Coordinates of C-alpha atoms and ligand atoms in Angstrom, one line a residue:
M28 CA 0.0 0.0 0.0
S29 CA 1.3 3.4 -0.9
V30 CA 1.7 5.8 2.0
T31 CA 1.8 8.9 0.0
R32 CA -1.6 9.0 -1.6
A33 CA -5.1 8.8 -0.1
P34 CA -6.6 5.3 0.2
R35 CA -8.6 4.1 -2.8
K36 CA -12.2 3.6 -2.1
L37 CA -14.4 0.6 -2.6
Y38 CA -18.2 0.3 -2.7
V39 CA -19.8 -3.1 -2.7
K40 CA -23.5 -3.5 -3.3
S41 CA -24.9 -6.9 -2.4
Y42 CA -28.0 -8.5 -3.9
G43 CA -29.8 -11.7 -3.0
C44 CA -28.7 -14.3 -0.4
Q45 CA -26.7 -14.2 2.8
M46 CA -23.8 -15.9 1.1
N47 CA -23.5 -12.8 -1.1
V48 CA -23.3 -10.6 2.0
Y49 CA -20.5 -12.9 3.3
D50 CA -18.7 -12.8 -0.1
S51 CA -19.0 -9.1 -0.3
Q52 CA -17.2 -8.8 3.0
R53 CA -14.5 -11.2 1.8
M54 CA -14.1 -9.0 -1.3
A55 CA -13.7 -6.0 0.9
D56 CA -11.2 -7.8 3.1
V57 CA -9.1 -9.0 0.1
L58 CA -9.0 -5.5 -1.4
A59 CA -8.3 -4.0 2.1
R60 CA -4.9 -5.7 1.8
E61 CA -4.3 -3.6 -1.3
G62 CA -5.1 -0.4 0.6
Y63 CA -8.8 -0.1 -0.4
V64 CA -11.2 1.3 2.3
E65 CA -14.9 0.9 2.1
T66 CA -17.0 3.9 1.4
A67 CA -20.7 4.3 2.2
T68 CA -21.7 5.8 -1.1
P69 CA -21.0 4.9 -4.7
D70 CA -20.3 8.6 -5.5
D71 CA -16.6 8.7 -4.4
A72 CA -15.7 5.0 -5.2
D73 CA -12.7 4.1 -7.2
V74 CA -13.9 0.5 -7.5
L75 CA -17.6 -0.4 -7.4
V76 CA -18.7 -4.0 -7.2
L77 CA -22.2 -5.2 -7.8
N78 CA -22.5 -8.6 -6.1
T79 CA -25.4 -10.1 -8.1
C80 CA -28.0 -12.7 -7.7
H81 CA -29.4 -14.9 -10.5
I82 CA -32.0 -16.9 -8.6
R83 CA -35.0 -15.1 -10.0
E84 CA -35.6 -13.0 -13.1
K85 CA -36.1 -9.6 -11.6
A86 CA -32.8 -9.8 -9.8
A87 CA -30.8 -9.9 -13.0
E88 CA -32.9 -7.2 -14.6
K89 CA -32.3 -5.0 -11.6
V90 CA -28.5 -5.4 -12.2
Y91 CA -28.8 -4.4 -15.8
S92 CA -30.8 -1.3 -14.9
E93 CA -28.3 -0.5 -12.1
L94 CA -25.5 -0.7 -14.6
G95 CA -27.4 1.7 -16.9
R96 CA -27.4 4.2 -14.0
L97 CA -23.7 3.7 -13.3
R98 CA -22.8 5.0 -16.7
V99 CA -23.6 8.5 -15.5
L100 CA -21.6 8.0 -12.3
K101 CA -18.6 6.7 -14.4
Q102 CA -18.8 9.7 -16.7
E103 CA -18.9 12.1 -13.7
A104 CA -15.9 10.4 -12.2
A105 CA -14.0 10.8 -15.5
R106 CA -14.9 14.5 -15.7
D107 CA -13.3 14.8 -12.2
G108 CA -10.2 13.1 -13.5
R109 CA -11.0 9.9 -11.6
R110 CA -11.2 6.4 -13.0
L111 CA -14.1 4.3 -11.7
T112 CA -13.7 0.6 -12.1
V113 CA -17.0 -1.2 -12.3
A114 CA -17.0 -4.9 -11.4
V115 CA -19.9 -7.4 -11.7
A116 CA -19.6 -10.4 -9.3
G117 CA -21.9 -13.1 -8.0
C118 CA -24.2 -15.5 -9.8
V119 CA -25.2 -13.2 -12.7
A120 CA -21.5 -12.8 -13.4
Q121 CA -21.1 -16.6 -13.4
A122 CA -24.1 -17.3 -15.6
E123 CA -23.8 -14.4 -18.1
G124 CA -20.0 -13.9 -18.3
E125 CA -19.2 -12.3 -21.6
E126 CA -22.8 -11.3 -22.2
I127 CA -22.5 -8.7 -19.5
I128 CA -19.5 -7.2 -21.3
R129 CA -21.6 -7.1 -24.5
R130 CA -24.7 -5.7 -22.9
A131 CA -23.2 -3.2 -20.5
P132 CA -20.3 -1.1 -21.8
V133 CA -19.8 0.5 -18.4
V134 CA -18.5 -2.8 -16.9
D135 CA -14.7 -3.3 -16.6
L136 CA -14.6 -6.7 -15.1
V137 CA -16.8 -9.7 -14.5
V138 CA -15.8 -12.1 -11.7
G139 CA -17.5 -15.3 -10.7
P140 CA -17.9 -16.5 -7.1
Q141 CA -15.0 -18.9 -7.2
S142 CA -12.5 -16.2 -8.2
Y143 CA -12.9 -13.5 -5.6
H144 CA -9.4 -14.1 -4.2
R145 CA -8.1 -12.9 -7.6
L146 CA -10.0 -9.6 -7.4
P147 CA -6.9 -7.4 -6.7
D148 CA -5.1 -8.9 -9.7
L149 CA -8.3 -8.6 -11.9
V150 CA -8.7 -4.9 -10.9
A151 CA -5.1 -4.2 -11.9
R152 CA -5.4 -6.1 -15.1
A153 CA -8.6 -4.3 -16.1
A154 CA -6.7 -1.0 -15.7
V155 CA -3.9 -2.1 -18.0
E156 CA -5.5 -4.5 -20.5
G157 CA -9.1 -3.3 -20.6
R158 CA -12.2 -5.4 -19.8
V159 CA -11.6 -8.8 -18.2
V160 CA -13.8 -11.8 -17.4
D161 CA -13.0 -14.5 -14.9
T162 CA -15.7 -17.1 -14.4
E163 CA -13.4 -20.2 -14.0
F164 CA -13.9 -22.8 -11.3
P165 CA -10.2 -22.9 -10.3
A166 CA -8.7 -26.0 -8.8
E167 CA -7.3 -24.1 -5.8
D168 CA -9.5 -23.4 -2.8
K169 CA -10.4 -19.7 -2.9
F170 CA -10.9 -19.8 0.9
D171 CA -7.2 -20.4 1.3
H172 CA -6.5 -17.1 -0.5
L173 CA -9.2 -14.9 0.8
A174 CA -8.0 -12.5 3.5
A175 CA -9.3 -12.6 7.1
P176 CA -11.0 -9.4 8.2
T177 CA -9.2 -7.1 10.6
R178 CA -10.6 -6.9 14.1
A179 CA -11.8 -3.4 13.3
A180 CA -13.7 -4.6 10.2
T181 CA -15.3 -7.4 12.1
R182 CA -16.4 -5.0 14.9
S183 CA -17.9 -2.6 12.4
R184 CA -20.0 -5.5 11.0
G185 CA -21.9 -6.2 14.2
A186 CA -22.4 -8.8 16.8
A187 CA -23.9 -11.5 14.4
A188 CA -21.5 -12.8 11.7
F189 CA -21.8 -15.2 8.8
V190 CA -19.3 -18.0 8.3
T191 CA -19.5 -19.9 5.0
V192 CA -19.0 -23.6 5.8
Q193 CA -20.3 -25.0 2.6
E194 CA -20.8 -23.9 -1.0
G195 CA -22.5 -25.2 -4.1
C196 CA -25.3 -27.8 -4.5
D197 CA -25.6 -31.3 -5.9
K198 CA -29.4 -31.5 -5.6
F199 CA -30.4 -30.1 -9.0
C200 CA -34.0 -29.0 -8.3
T201 CA -35.4 -28.5 -11.8
F202 CA -36.1 -24.8 -11.3
C203 CA -32.8 -23.8 -9.8
V204 CA -29.7 -22.2 -11.2
V205 CA -27.5 -22.6 -8.1
P206 CA -25.9 -26.0 -9.1
Y207 CA -24.7 -24.2 -12.3
T208 CA -23.6 -20.9 -10.8
R209 CA -22.1 -22.1 -7.5
G210 CA -21.0 -25.5 -8.8
A211 CA -20.7 -28.8 -6.9
E212 CA -21.0 -29.1 -3.2
F213 CA -17.9 -28.2 -1.3
S214 CA -17.4 -28.3 2.5
R215 CA -14.8 -26.2 4.2
P216 CA -12.5 -28.1 6.6
V217 CA -13.3 -28.1 10.4
A218 CA -10.0 -26.4 11.4
K219 CA -10.6 -23.5 9.0
I220 CA -14.1 -23.0 10.3
L221 CA -13.0 -23.2 13.9
A222 CA -10.2 -20.7 13.4
E223 CA -12.6 -18.2 11.7
V224 CA -15.2 -18.6 14.5
E225 CA -12.5 -18.1 17.2
D226 CA -11.3 -14.9 15.4
L227 CA -14.8 -13.6 15.2
V228 CA -15.6 -14.1 18.9
A229 CA -12.3 -12.6 19.8
A230 CA -13.4 -9.5 18.0
G231 CA -16.7 -9.4 20.0
V232 CA -19.1 -11.4 17.8
K233 CA -21.8 -13.2 19.8
E234 CA -23.8 -14.9 17.2
I235 CA -22.4 -17.2 14.5
R236 CA -24.6 -17.9 11.4
L237 CA -23.2 -20.8 9.5
I238 CA -24.1 -20.5 5.8
G239 CA -24.1 -22.7 2.8
Q240 CA -26.4 -23.2 -0.2
N241 CA -27.1 -26.6 1.3
V242 CA -25.6 -26.1 4.7
N243 CA -26.8 -29.3 6.3
A244 CA -25.0 -31.4 3.7
W245 CA -21.8 -30.1 5.3
H246 CA -19.3 -32.8 6.2
G247 CA -15.7 -33.0 7.1
D248 CA -12.9 -34.9 8.9
G249 CA -13.0 -34.1 12.5
P250 CA -9.8 -33.7 14.6
D251 CA -10.8 -37.0 16.3
G252 CA -10.3 -38.8 13.1
R253 CA -14.0 -39.3 12.5
A254 CA -16.2 -38.1 9.7
W255 CA -18.2 -35.1 11.1
T256 CA -21.6 -33.9 10.0
L257 CA -23.1 -30.5 10.6
A258 CA -24.5 -31.7 14.0
R259 CA -21.0 -32.6 15.3
L260 CA -19.7 -29.3 14.1
L261 CA -22.4 -27.4 15.9
Y262 CA -21.7 -29.3 19.2
R263 CA -18.0 -28.3 18.8
L264 CA -18.7 -24.6 18.0
A265 CA -21.1 -24.4 21.0
E266 CA -18.0 -25.2 23.1
V267 CA -16.0 -22.2 21.8
P268 CA -16.0 -19.6 24.7
G269 CA -17.9 -16.5 23.7
V270 CA -20.2 -18.2 21.1
A271 CA -23.6 -17.3 22.6
R272 CA -25.7 -18.1 19.7
L273 CA -25.6 -20.4 16.7
R274 CA -27.8 -20.6 13.6
Y275 CA -27.4 -22.3 10.2
T276 CA -29.0 -21.7 6.8
T277 CA -30.1 -22.9 4.3
S278 CA -31.0 -26.5 4.9
H279 CA -32.5 -29.2 2.7
P280 CA -35.2 -31.4 4.2
R281 CA -33.4 -34.6 3.0
D282 CA -30.3 -33.7 5.0
M283 CA -32.0 -33.1 8.3
D284 CA -30.5 -36.2 10.1
D285 CA -31.2 -37.5 13.6
A286 CA -28.1 -36.0 15.1
L287 CA -28.9 -32.5 13.7
I288 CA -32.4 -32.7 15.1
A289 CA -31.0 -33.8 18.5
A290 CA -28.7 -30.8 18.4
H291 CA -31.8 -28.6 18.6
R292 CA -32.7 -30.4 21.8
D293 CA -29.3 -30.4 23.4
L294 CA -27.6 -27.1 22.5
P295 CA -29.0 -24.0 24.3
A296 CA -26.8 -21.9 22.0
L297 CA -28.5 -23.3 18.9
M298 CA -31.3 -20.8 18.4
P299 CA -34.9 -22.2 18.2
Q300 CA -35.3 -21.2 14.5
L301 CA -34.8 -23.0 11.3
H302 CA -35.2 -22.1 7.6
L303 CA -36.2 -25.2 5.8
P304 CA -37.5 -24.6 2.3
V305 CA -40.2 -27.0 1.1
Q306 CA -41.2 -25.1 -2.2
S307 CA -44.6 -26.9 -2.6
G308 CA -47.1 -29.0 -0.6
S309 CA -48.0 -31.1 -3.6
D310 CA -46.3 -34.5 -4.1
R311 CA -46.8 -34.3 -7.8
I312 CA -45.0 -30.9 -8.0
L313 CA -42.3 -31.9 -5.5
D314 CA -41.5 -34.8 -7.8
A315 CA -41.5 -32.6 -10.9
M316 CA -39.2 -30.2 -9.0
N317 CA -36.8 -33.2 -8.2
R318 CA -36.9 -32.2 -4.6
K319 CA -36.0 -35.7 -3.4
H320 CA -38.6 -35.5 -0.5
D321 CA -42.4 -35.7 -0.4
R322 CA -44.9 -33.8 1.7
A323 CA -45.1 -36.5 4.3
A324 CA -41.3 -36.7 4.8
Y325 CA -41.2 -32.9 5.2
L326 CA -44.0 -32.9 7.8
R327 CA -42.2 -35.8 9.7
V328 CA -39.0 -33.7 9.9
I329 CA -41.0 -30.7 11.3
E330 CA -42.8 -32.9 13.8
R331 CA -39.4 -34.3 15.0
L332 CA -38.0 -30.8 15.2
K333 CA -40.9 -29.6 17.3
T334 CA -40.5 -32.6 19.6
A335 CA -36.8 -31.8 20.0
R336 CA -37.5 -28.0 20.5
P337 CA -41.2 -27.2 21.0
D338 CA -40.8 -23.5 20.5
I339 CA -38.9 -23.7 17.3
A340 CA -39.8 -21.0 14.8
M341 CA -40.0 -22.6 11.3
S342 CA -39.6 -20.7 8.1
S343 CA -39.6 -21.8 4.5
D344 CA -39.5 -20.9 0.8
F345 CA -42.3 -21.5 -1.6
I346 CA -42.6 -21.3 -5.3
V347 CA -46.1 -20.8 -6.9
G348 CA -46.9 -21.5 -10.5
F349 CA -44.3 -24.1 -11.1
P350 CA -45.0 -25.6 -14.6
G351 CA -48.0 -27.9 -14.4
E352 CA -49.2 -26.6 -11.0
T353 CA -53.0 -27.0 -10.8
E354 CA -55.4 -25.4 -8.4
Q355 CA -55.4 -28.7 -6.4
D356 CA -51.6 -28.7 -6.2
F357 CA -51.7 -25.1 -4.9
S358 CA -54.4 -25.9 -2.3
D359 CA -52.1 -28.7 -1.1
T360 CA -49.5 -26.0 -0.5
L361 CA -51.9 -23.9 1.4
A362 CA -52.9 -26.9 3.5
L363 CA -49.2 -27.5 4.3
V364 CA -48.8 -23.9 5.4
D365 CA -51.7 -24.4 7.8
A366 CA -50.3 -27.8 9.0
V367 CA -46.9 -26.3 9.9
G368 CA -47.9 -22.8 11.0
F369 CA -44.7 -21.1 9.8
A370 CA -43.3 -18.2 11.9
S371 CA -42.3 -16.7 8.6
A372 CA -41.8 -17.7 4.9
Y373 CA -40.7 -16.3 1.6
S374 CA -42.8 -17.0 -1.5
F375 CA -42.0 -16.5 -5.1
K376 CA -43.6 -16.7 -8.5
Y377 CA -41.9 -19.4 -10.6
S378 CA -39.4 -17.8 -12.9
P379 CA -37.9 -19.9 -15.8
R380 CA -34.1 -19.8 -15.4
P381 CA -32.3 -20.4 -18.7
G382 CA -30.5 -23.7 -18.7
T383 CA -32.7 -25.4 -16.0
P384 CA -34.9 -28.3 -17.0
A385 CA -38.2 -26.7 -15.9
A386 CA -37.6 -23.7 -18.1
D387 CA -38.3 -25.8 -21.2
S388 CA -41.6 -27.2 -20.0
D389 CA -44.5 -26.3 -22.3
D390 CA -46.9 -26.4 -19.3
Q391 CA -46.1 -22.9 -18.0
V392 CA -48.6 -21.3 -15.7
S393 CA -49.9 -17.9 -16.7
E394 CA -48.6 -14.7 -15.1
A395 CA -52.1 -13.8 -13.9
E396 CA -52.5 -17.2 -12.1
K397 CA -49.1 -16.9 -10.5
A398 CA -49.9 -13.5 -9.2
E399 CA -53.2 -14.6 -7.8
R400 CA -51.8 -17.7 -6.1
L401 CA -48.9 -15.7 -4.7
A402 CA -51.3 -13.2 -3.1
R403 CA -53.3 -16.0 -1.5
L404 CA -50.3 -17.8 -0.3
Q405 CA -48.8 -14.6 1.2
A406 CA -52.0 -13.8 3.0
R407 CA -52.0 -17.3 4.5
I408 CA -48.3 -17.0 5.5
D409 CA -48.9 -13.5 7.0
H410 CA -51.8 -14.9 9.1
H411 CA -49.5 -17.6 10.7
A412 CA -46.6 -15.2 11.1
A413 CA -48.9 -12.7 13.0
A414 CA -50.2 -15.6 15.2
F415 CA -46.6 -16.7 16.0
N416 CA -45.6 -13.1 16.8
A417 CA -48.7 -12.5 18.9
A418 CA -47.9 -15.7 20.9
T419 CA -44.6 -14.2 22.1
V420 CA -46.2 -11.1 23.6
G421 CA -46.0 -11.1 27.4
R422 CA -43.0 -13.5 27.3
T423 CA -39.4 -12.7 28.3
A424 CA -36.7 -13.5 25.8
D425 CA -33.0 -12.7 25.2
V426 CA -32.4 -10.1 22.5
L427 CA -29.1 -9.6 20.8
F428 CA -29.0 -5.8 20.1
E429 CA -27.7 -4.8 16.7
N430 CA -28.7 -1.4 15.6
P431 CA -30.4 1.9 16.4
G432 CA -34.2 1.3 16.2
R433 CA -36.9 3.1 14.3
H434 CA -37.4 5.9 16.7
D435 CA -35.1 8.1 18.9
G436 CA -34.0 6.3 22.0
Q437 CA -34.8 2.8 20.5
M438 CA -32.4 0.0 19.7
T439 CA -33.3 -3.0 17.7
G440 CA -32.2 -6.6 18.1
K441 CA -33.1 -10.2 17.3
S442 CA -35.1 -12.6 19.5
P443 CA -34.0 -16.2 19.6
W444 CA -36.8 -16.8 17.1
M445 CA -35.2 -14.3 14.7
Q446 CA -37.9 -11.6 15.2
A447 CA -36.8 -8.0 15.1
V448 CA -37.5 -6.4 18.5
Q449 CA -37.6 -2.6 19.1
V450 CA -36.7 -1.6 22.6
M451 CA -36.2 1.7 24.4
A452 CA -32.5 1.3 25.3
P453 CA -29.2 3.3 25.3
P454 CA -26.9 2.8 22.3
S455 CA -24.5 1.1 24.7
V456 CA -26.6 -2.1 24.5
K457 CA -25.3 -2.7 21.0
G458 CA -23.7 -6.1 20.8
E459 CA -25.2 -7.2 24.1
I460 CA -27.7 -10.0 24.7
L461 CA -30.2 -8.8 27.3
A462 CA -33.5 -10.1 28.6
V463 CA -36.5 -8.3 27.1
R464 CA -40.1 -8.5 27.9
I465 CA -42.1 -8.6 24.7
T466 CA -44.9 -6.0 25.0
G467 CA -46.5 -5.8 21.6
T468 CA -46.4 -6.4 17.9
G469 CA -46.0 -3.9 15.1
T470 CA -45.4 -4.1 11.4
N471 CA -42.4 -6.3 10.7
S472 CA -41.2 -6.1 14.3
L473 CA -42.1 -6.6 18.0
Y474 CA -41.9 -4.1 20.8
G475 CA -40.3 -4.9 24.1
A476 CA -38.9 -3.4 27.3
L477 CA -35.6 -4.3 29.0
V478 CA -35.8 -6.4 32.1
V479 CA -33.2 -6.0 34.8
A480 CA -32.3 -8.3 37.7
N481 CA -34.7 -6.7 40.2
G482 CA -37.5 -7.0 37.6
T483 CA -38.0 -3.3 36.7
A484 CA -37.6 -1.9 33.2
P485 CA -35.1 1.0 33.4
L486 CA -36.3 2.9 30.4
R487 CA -39.8 3.8 29.4
H488 CA -41.2 2.3 26.3
D489 CA -43.9 4.5 24.7
G490 CA -47.3 3.1 25.3
A491 CA -46.0 -0.2 26.4
D492 CA -47.1 -2.1 29.4
H493 CA -44.4 -1.9 32.1
G494 CA -44.9 -5.2 33.7
T495 CA -42.3 -5.9 36.3
T496 CA -42.6 -9.7 36.6
P497 CA -40.8 -11.7 34.0
D498 CA -42.9 -14.3 32.3
P499 CA -41.9 -17.9 31.9
A500 CA -40.3 -18.9 28.6
L501 CA -42.3 -20.2 25.7
P502 CA -43.5 -23.7 26.4
G503 CA -40.6 -26.1 26.1
A504 CA -37.9 -23.4 25.8
P505 CA -35.0 -23.4 28.2
D506 CA -35.7 -20.8 30.8
P507 CA -34.3 -17.6 29.3
A508 CA -34.0 -16.3 32.9
V509 CA -33.8 -12.6 33.8
R510 CA -30.3 -11.9 33.2
A511 CA -27.8 -10.1 31.0
A512 CA -26.6 -13.0 29.0
S513 CA -23.8 -11.3 27.2
G514 CA -21.2 -13.8 26.2
G515 CA -21.5 -17.5 27.2
H516 CA -24.9 -19.1 27.8
Ligands
5AD4 N1 -38.2 -19.3 -9.6 C1 -38.8 -18.8 -8.5 N2 -38.2 -19.0 -7.3 C2 -37.0 -19.6 -7.3 N3 -36.2 -20.0 -6.2 C3 -35.1 -20.6 -6.7 N4 -35.2 -20.7 -8.1 C4 -36.4 -20.1 -8.4 C5 -37.0 -19.9 -9.6 N5 -36.5 -20.4 -10.8 C6 -36.5 -19.7 -4.8 C7 -36.7 -21.0 -4.0 C8 -35.4 -21.0 -3.2 C9 -35.2 -19.5 -3.0 C10 -33.9 -19.1 -2.6 O1 -35.5 -19.0 -4.2 O2 -37.8 -20.9 -3.3 O3 -35.5 -21.7 -2.0
SF4_5 FE1 -31.3 -24.9 -5.7 FE2 -32.5 -27.2 -4.9 FE3 -29.9 -26.9 -4.5 FE4 -31.7 -25.4 -3.0 S1 -31.4 -27.7 -3.0 S2 -29.8 -24.6 -4.0 S3 -33.3 -25.1 -4.6 S4 -30.9 -27.0 -6.5

């Protein structure tokens, strides 16, 4: 890094999944080694990265329109005598490659998810050679070459951190582009994951979110010489001093093995919340999707999870209007939503992805029907989410505080069930896990009041009930106790 000139500035915009958020941080870390600092706005950036998502149509379209807008920014930078390097990363980069260079003249470099460790070199090459594309699946492990974040970078990113443990997918659902853009399943070794988690907690992180496209297919060789599954890894990570909370996402129903379900019973640090996409409630459609599980198998997994951890908050993904989906198939999906009672769920209209088997089906569902089904499904999901949230009112739960809240004097954090909770609290609670009495529900979040050891809330919460007696935990949950549970558990 040159000491004589101002640091070059980097702006990364992330679309789509949590793995993209993680990858964006890794890109920032690898460029930090070259002297780049992150800037909060694209206006003064020297390098601008769009970390894209290809999972559904609109996401890629958004990237192209964003690139259109960036032309103006690049011209303005040139007028000021600055060079703005525009990079497209992520799954659109992987899928479209050269096509991006053809369609968007503003782009200097296209980099696929397996090549982020080469970013500094690619930026340098783009400056000298002109536009470059790197969408290889290199033999070397990119994780070996990606930089670890500095303590300061980790601290600035908050008390909950992602750790990629697994990448890629071998399931080949017929609607999905992931096996093509992220490649075959790959599990990171135990020692690397452990080292990363230890670094994160040393910098103050309290909650570790293990991520992977198919995270519960993770496997590795344990230091005990045995083959480890995700369950074993979770038990090990729960022993790391300072790891107060663990979550993992996204899982496939087929890979929810007995040990993983037992981990939800045994590990207080493993939060009572699981995202387990089902996509459809119809066996006919699940089969056409090549999901490798049927409705009954999914419901059995849910039942066992609820036995292991009765208060578990389940969430899921749904696709409506998959080719050939009839009204009967769709009502099977609605019935499954009622049977599970999801705490939250995402639902999408089927979008044909080029190169995937379902895209070629001549049995496509009309746009109007997709829109109508989506609205009905979302209403049903919202109903159950509201019921789940309402059931937490009056309870006391640990909240990990993350950011300033919606209003002055408020801080917002996450409940064990992943609900956002707005609480009147001083900024100093950021990064702490504190007991909160849930007092009400709002749009997209809950309201709560801090509980202290003698049972009084130290700060007023507007309009809230200031009950002084902590309630018992949700049925079946370990007693969250009235305590400041920062660090450890
Ligand atoms: N069309 C609509 N939704 C899709 N998803 C994945 N591929 C498609 C597609 N082609 C949804 C699935 C998946 C989530 C991440 O995105 O529900 O679980
Ligand atoms: Fe896509 Fe299916 Fe793999 Fe999930 S399990 S990433 S939906 S192919």
